[in-house]
Amino acid sequence: MSRNHWSSSRISLSNTDPIYDSLFISDLHLCEERPQTLALFQQFLDTTARQCRRLYILGDLFEYWVGDDMATVMHRQVASWIHDLTDQGVSVFFMHGNRDFLVGDQFSRLCGWTLLSDPHILRWQGENLLLTHGDQLCIDDVDYMKFRRFSRSRFRISVFLHLPRTFRRWVGKRLRRASMKRNTEIMDVNRDETLKLFGQHHVRWMIHGHTHRPASHEDTVEDMTVTRHVLADWGHSGEVLALGNTGFERIALPAPQKKAPTRRGHHS
């Protein structure tokens, strides 16, 4: 795989914050049919997320996305919650996943977040740290990789977003039904592809989601110990990867004590 395939953007982090510099989450798969996950996300934004300087959402925040112009009341409500967090001084960054890669500038303005390329390089304590959604590492899933190459074409995306809303809504529902079946069939990352990415970008740490296999894995690349942190998917409970002055830690989020909120935000 050529280096251009893994072109990245870069940002530097400060590590002087007394609580958390950065929090990382992915794979919430928010939708109307999962009210407890919606409530959990709102609870997280109102509590834990306010203890950090930066929040990174590494894809699949939503179950599916068929265009910014088709954002529902639920989507706008979520955008309002996120914008409220940015109003509190927390910088929020979003990376596309395989479910929501069509999220665009219009919805991003509602959220107040910054879109990131995949992969994305951070600088931490003099070392590089790489963020990616993770689906590009699952090269053993041949059918998915073919679909990914087909669906990420800028031309095809432009054509799809100009199709009638009724058709796009139908496609979204079809994709959701298919994705529910695939949840138990997601292949893990390919080790060789992962080590190649470590080597290409000379990073010690990698953070990704997609596989729904939360864990931390150590390996060796060119006599250097590297660590890959895999984010958890969310359901009735959730998990956050936190980065602070002492390094990484995982924070468990218990199920919310209240039902999914119905209030509407002011950023709609």
Coordinates of C-alpha atoms in Angstrom, one line a residue:
M1 CA 0.0 0.0 0.0
S2 CA 1.5 3.4 -1.0
R3 CA 2.2 6.1 1.6
N4 CA -0.3 8.4 -0.2
H5 CA -3.1 6.0 0.7
W6 CA -2.4 6.9 4.4
S7 CA -1.9 10.6 4.0
S8 CA -2.6 12.4 7.2
S9 CA -3.1 15.7 9.0
R10 CA -1.3 16.7 12.1
I11 CA -2.0 18.7 15.2
S12 CA 0.1 19.2 18.4
L13 CA -1.3 18.7 21.9
S14 CA -0.3 20.3 25.2
N15 CA -0.1 18.0 28.2
T16 CA -0.4 20.6 30.9
D17 CA -4.1 20.1 31.7
P18 CA -4.8 18.9 35.3
I19 CA -7.6 16.5 34.4
Y20 CA -7.7 15.0 30.8
D21 CA -6.1 16.5 27.7
S22 CA -8.1 14.4 25.4
L23 CA -10.9 11.8 25.4
F24 CA -11.5 9.3 22.5
I25 CA -14.8 7.6 21.6
S26 CA -16.2 5.8 18.6
D27 CA -19.0 3.4 17.4
L28 CA -21.9 4.8 19.3
H29 CA -24.3 4.0 16.4
L30 CA -26.8 6.6 17.5
C31 CA -30.4 6.2 16.2
E32 CA -33.9 6.7 17.3
E33 CA -34.2 2.9 18.0
R34 CA -31.5 3.1 20.7
P35 CA -32.8 5.7 23.2
Q36 CA -30.6 4.4 26.1
T37 CA -27.4 5.0 24.1
L38 CA -28.7 8.5 23.2
A39 CA -29.3 9.2 26.9
L40 CA -25.8 7.8 27.8
F41 CA -24.2 10.1 25.2
Q42 CA -26.0 13.1 26.6
Q43 CA -25.0 12.2 30.1
F44 CA -21.4 11.8 29.0
L45 CA -21.4 15.2 27.3
D46 CA -22.8 16.8 30.4
T47 CA -20.3 15.2 32.8
T48 CA -17.1 13.4 31.8
A49 CA -16.6 15.2 28.5
R50 CA -16.5 18.6 30.3
Q51 CA -13.4 17.4 32.2
C52 CA -11.2 17.4 29.0
R53 CA -9.7 19.9 26.6
R54 CA -10.4 17.9 23.5
L55 CA -13.0 15.2 22.5
Y56 CA -12.2 13.0 19.5
I57 CA -15.1 11.1 17.9
L58 CA -13.5 8.5 15.7
G59 CA -16.4 7.6 13.4
D60 CA -19.7 5.8 13.5
L61 CA -21.3 8.3 15.8
F62 CA -24.5 7.5 13.9
E63 CA -26.0 4.3 12.7
Y64 CA -26.1 5.6 9.2
W65 CA -26.0 8.9 7.3
V66 CA -27.5 9.6 3.9
G67 CA -26.9 13.4 3.7
D68 CA -26.8 16.5 5.8
D69 CA -30.0 17.7 4.2
M70 CA -31.8 14.6 5.8
A71 CA -30.8 15.2 9.4
T72 CA -33.7 14.3 11.6
V73 CA -34.8 15.9 14.9
M74 CA -32.7 13.4 16.7
H75 CA -29.6 14.3 14.7
R76 CA -30.2 18.0 15.3
Q77 CA -30.7 17.3 19.0
V78 CA -27.3 15.5 19.2
A79 CA -25.7 18.4 17.3
S80 CA -27.1 20.8 19.9
W81 CA -25.6 18.7 22.7
I82 CA -22.2 18.7 21.0
H83 CA -22.4 22.4 20.3
D84 CA -23.2 23.0 23.9
L85 CA -20.0 21.2 24.8
T86 CA -17.9 23.4 22.5
D87 CA -19.6 26.5 24.1
Q88 CA -18.0 25.3 27.3
G89 CA -14.6 25.5 25.8
V90 CA -14.0 21.9 24.8
S91 CA -12.7 21.4 21.3
V92 CA -14.5 18.6 19.5
F93 CA -13.1 16.7 16.5
F94 CA -14.9 14.2 14.3
M95 CA -13.5 11.5 11.9
H96 CA -15.7 9.7 9.5
G97 CA -16.6 6.1 10.0
N98 CA -17.9 3.5 7.7
R99 CA -21.5 4.3 8.7
D100 CA -21.4 8.1 8.7
F101 CA -18.8 9.0 6.0
L102 CA -21.3 11.3 4.3
V103 CA -21.4 13.7 7.2
G104 CA -20.5 17.0 5.7
D105 CA -19.8 20.7 6.4
Q106 CA -23.5 21.7 6.9
F107 CA -24.0 19.3 9.8
S108 CA -20.5 20.0 11.1
R109 CA -21.4 23.6 11.5
L110 CA -24.4 22.6 13.6
C111 CA -22.1 20.5 15.9
G112 CA -19.3 23.1 16.0
W113 CA -16.7 20.3 15.6
T114 CA -13.7 20.1 13.3
L115 CA -13.6 17.4 10.6
L116 CA -10.4 15.2 10.6
S117 CA -8.8 13.3 7.8
D118 CA -8.2 9.6 8.3
P119 CA -5.6 8.9 9.6
H120 CA -4.7 11.8 11.7
I121 CA -1.5 12.4 13.6
L122 CA -1.2 14.0 17.1
R123 CA 2.0 15.0 18.9
W124 CA 2.2 13.9 22.5
Q125 CA 5.2 14.3 24.8
G126 CA 7.5 14.4 21.9
E127 CA 6.1 11.3 20.2
N128 CA 3.6 10.8 17.4
L129 CA 0.1 9.3 18.0
L130 CA -2.1 8.1 15.2
L131 CA -5.9 8.2 15.0
T132 CA -7.9 6.2 12.5
H133 CA -11.5 4.8 12.4
G134 CA -9.9 1.4 11.7
D135 CA -11.9 0.0 8.8
Q136 CA -9.0 0.5 6.4
L137 CA -7.0 -2.0 8.5
C138 CA -9.5 -4.8 8.0
I139 CA -8.1 -5.8 4.6
D140 CA -9.1 -9.5 5.1
D141 CA -12.7 -8.5 4.7
V142 CA -12.4 -8.5 0.9
D143 CA -16.1 -7.7 0.2
Y144 CA -16.1 -4.8 2.5
M145 CA -12.9 -3.3 1.1
K146 CA -14.4 -3.5 -2.4
F147 CA -17.5 -1.7 -1.2
R148 CA -15.4 0.9 0.6
R149 CA -13.4 1.7 -2.5
F150 CA -16.6 1.9 -4.6
S151 CA -18.6 4.0 -2.1
R152 CA -15.8 6.5 -1.2
S153 CA -15.5 7.8 -4.8
R154 CA -16.1 11.6 -4.8
F155 CA -18.1 11.3 -8.0
R156 CA -20.3 8.5 -6.6
I157 CA -20.8 10.5 -3.4
S158 CA -21.9 13.6 -5.3
V159 CA -24.3 11.6 -7.4
F160 CA -25.8 9.8 -4.4
L161 CA -26.3 13.1 -2.5
H162 CA -28.3 14.5 -5.5
L163 CA -30.7 11.5 -5.6
P164 CA -34.2 11.9 -4.3
R165 CA -34.6 11.9 -0.5
T166 CA -37.0 9.0 -0.6
F167 CA -34.5 6.8 -2.4
R168 CA -31.7 7.8 -0.1
R169 CA -33.9 7.1 3.0
W170 CA -34.6 3.7 1.5
V171 CA -30.9 3.0 1.0
G172 CA -30.2 4.1 4.5
K173 CA -32.8 1.6 5.9
R174 CA -31.4 -1.1 3.8
L175 CA -27.9 -0.4 5.0
R176 CA -29.0 -0.3 8.6
R177 CA -30.6 -3.8 8.3
A178 CA -27.5 -5.1 6.7
S179 CA -25.3 -3.5 9.3
M180 CA -27.3 -5.0 12.1
K181 CA -26.5 -8.4 10.7
R182 CA -22.8 -7.5 10.1
N183 CA -22.3 -6.4 13.7
T184 CA -21.4 -9.9 14.7
E185 CA -19.3 -10.5 11.6
I186 CA -16.9 -7.6 11.7
M187 CA -13.4 -8.9 11.0
D188 CA -10.5 -7.8 13.1
V189 CA -7.6 -5.7 11.7
N190 CA -4.9 -7.3 9.7
R191 CA -1.7 -7.3 11.8
D192 CA 0.7 -6.8 8.9
E193 CA -1.4 -3.8 7.7
T194 CA -1.4 -2.4 11.2
L195 CA 2.4 -2.7 11.6
K196 CA 2.9 -1.1 8.2
L197 CA 0.9 1.9 9.3
F198 CA 2.9 2.2 12.5
G199 CA 6.1 2.1 10.4
Q200 CA 4.9 4.6 7.8
H201 CA 4.1 7.3 10.3
H202 CA 6.7 6.4 12.9
V203 CA 4.2 6.4 15.7
R204 CA 4.3 4.7 19.1
W205 CA 0.6 4.7 19.7
M206 CA -2.5 4.1 17.5
I207 CA -6.1 4.6 18.5
H208 CA -9.0 3.2 16.5
G209 CA -12.5 1.8 16.7
H210 CA -14.6 -0.1 14.2
T211 CA -13.9 -3.7 15.3
H212 CA -15.9 -3.5 18.6
R213 CA -13.1 -5.3 20.3
P214 CA -11.9 -2.9 23.0
A215 CA -8.4 -3.8 24.2
S216 CA -4.8 -2.6 24.1
H217 CA -2.2 -4.5 22.1
E218 CA 1.6 -4.2 22.2
D219 CA 3.8 -5.1 19.3
T220 CA 7.3 -4.3 17.9
V221 CA 8.1 -2.3 14.8
E222 CA 11.8 -1.7 14.0
D223 CA 12.9 -2.5 17.5
M224 CA 10.4 0.0 18.9
T225 CA 7.5 -1.1 21.2
V226 CA 4.2 0.2 19.8
T227 CA 0.7 0.1 21.4
R228 CA -2.6 -0.1 19.7
H229 CA -5.7 1.0 21.7
V230 CA -9.0 -0.2 20.4
L231 CA -12.1 1.7 21.4
A232 CA -15.3 0.2 22.6
D233 CA -18.7 0.3 20.9
W234 CA -21.5 1.7 23.0
G235 CA -24.9 0.2 24.0
H236 CA -26.6 0.5 27.4
S237 CA -23.2 1.4 28.8
G238 CA -20.0 2.8 27.2
E239 CA -16.3 3.3 27.6
V240 CA -14.0 6.2 27.0
L241 CA -10.2 6.2 26.4
A242 CA -8.7 9.1 28.2
L243 CA -5.3 10.7 27.7
G244 CA -3.8 12.8 30.6
N245 CA -0.5 13.7 32.1
T246 CA 0.2 10.1 33.2
G247 CA -0.8 8.5 29.9
F248 CA -3.8 6.5 28.9
E249 CA -6.7 5.1 31.0
R250 CA -10.1 3.6 30.2
I251 CA -13.2 5.1 31.8
A252 CA -16.3 3.0 32.1
L253 CA -19.6 4.8 31.7
P254 CA -22.5 3.2 33.5
A255 CA -26.0 3.1 32.1
P256 CA -27.9 6.4 32.5
Q257 CA -30.4 6.6 35.3
K258 CA -32.9 8.5 33.2
K259 CA -34.8 7.8 30.0
A260 CA -33.7 9.4 26.7
P261 CA -34.2 13.2 26.8
T262 CA -36.8 14.8 24.7
R263 CA -35.7 18.4 25.0
R264 CA -34.6 20.2 21.8
G265 CA -31.5 22.3 21.7
H266 CA -31.2 25.8 20.5
H267 CA -28.7 25.0 17.8
S268 CA -31.2 23.4 15.4

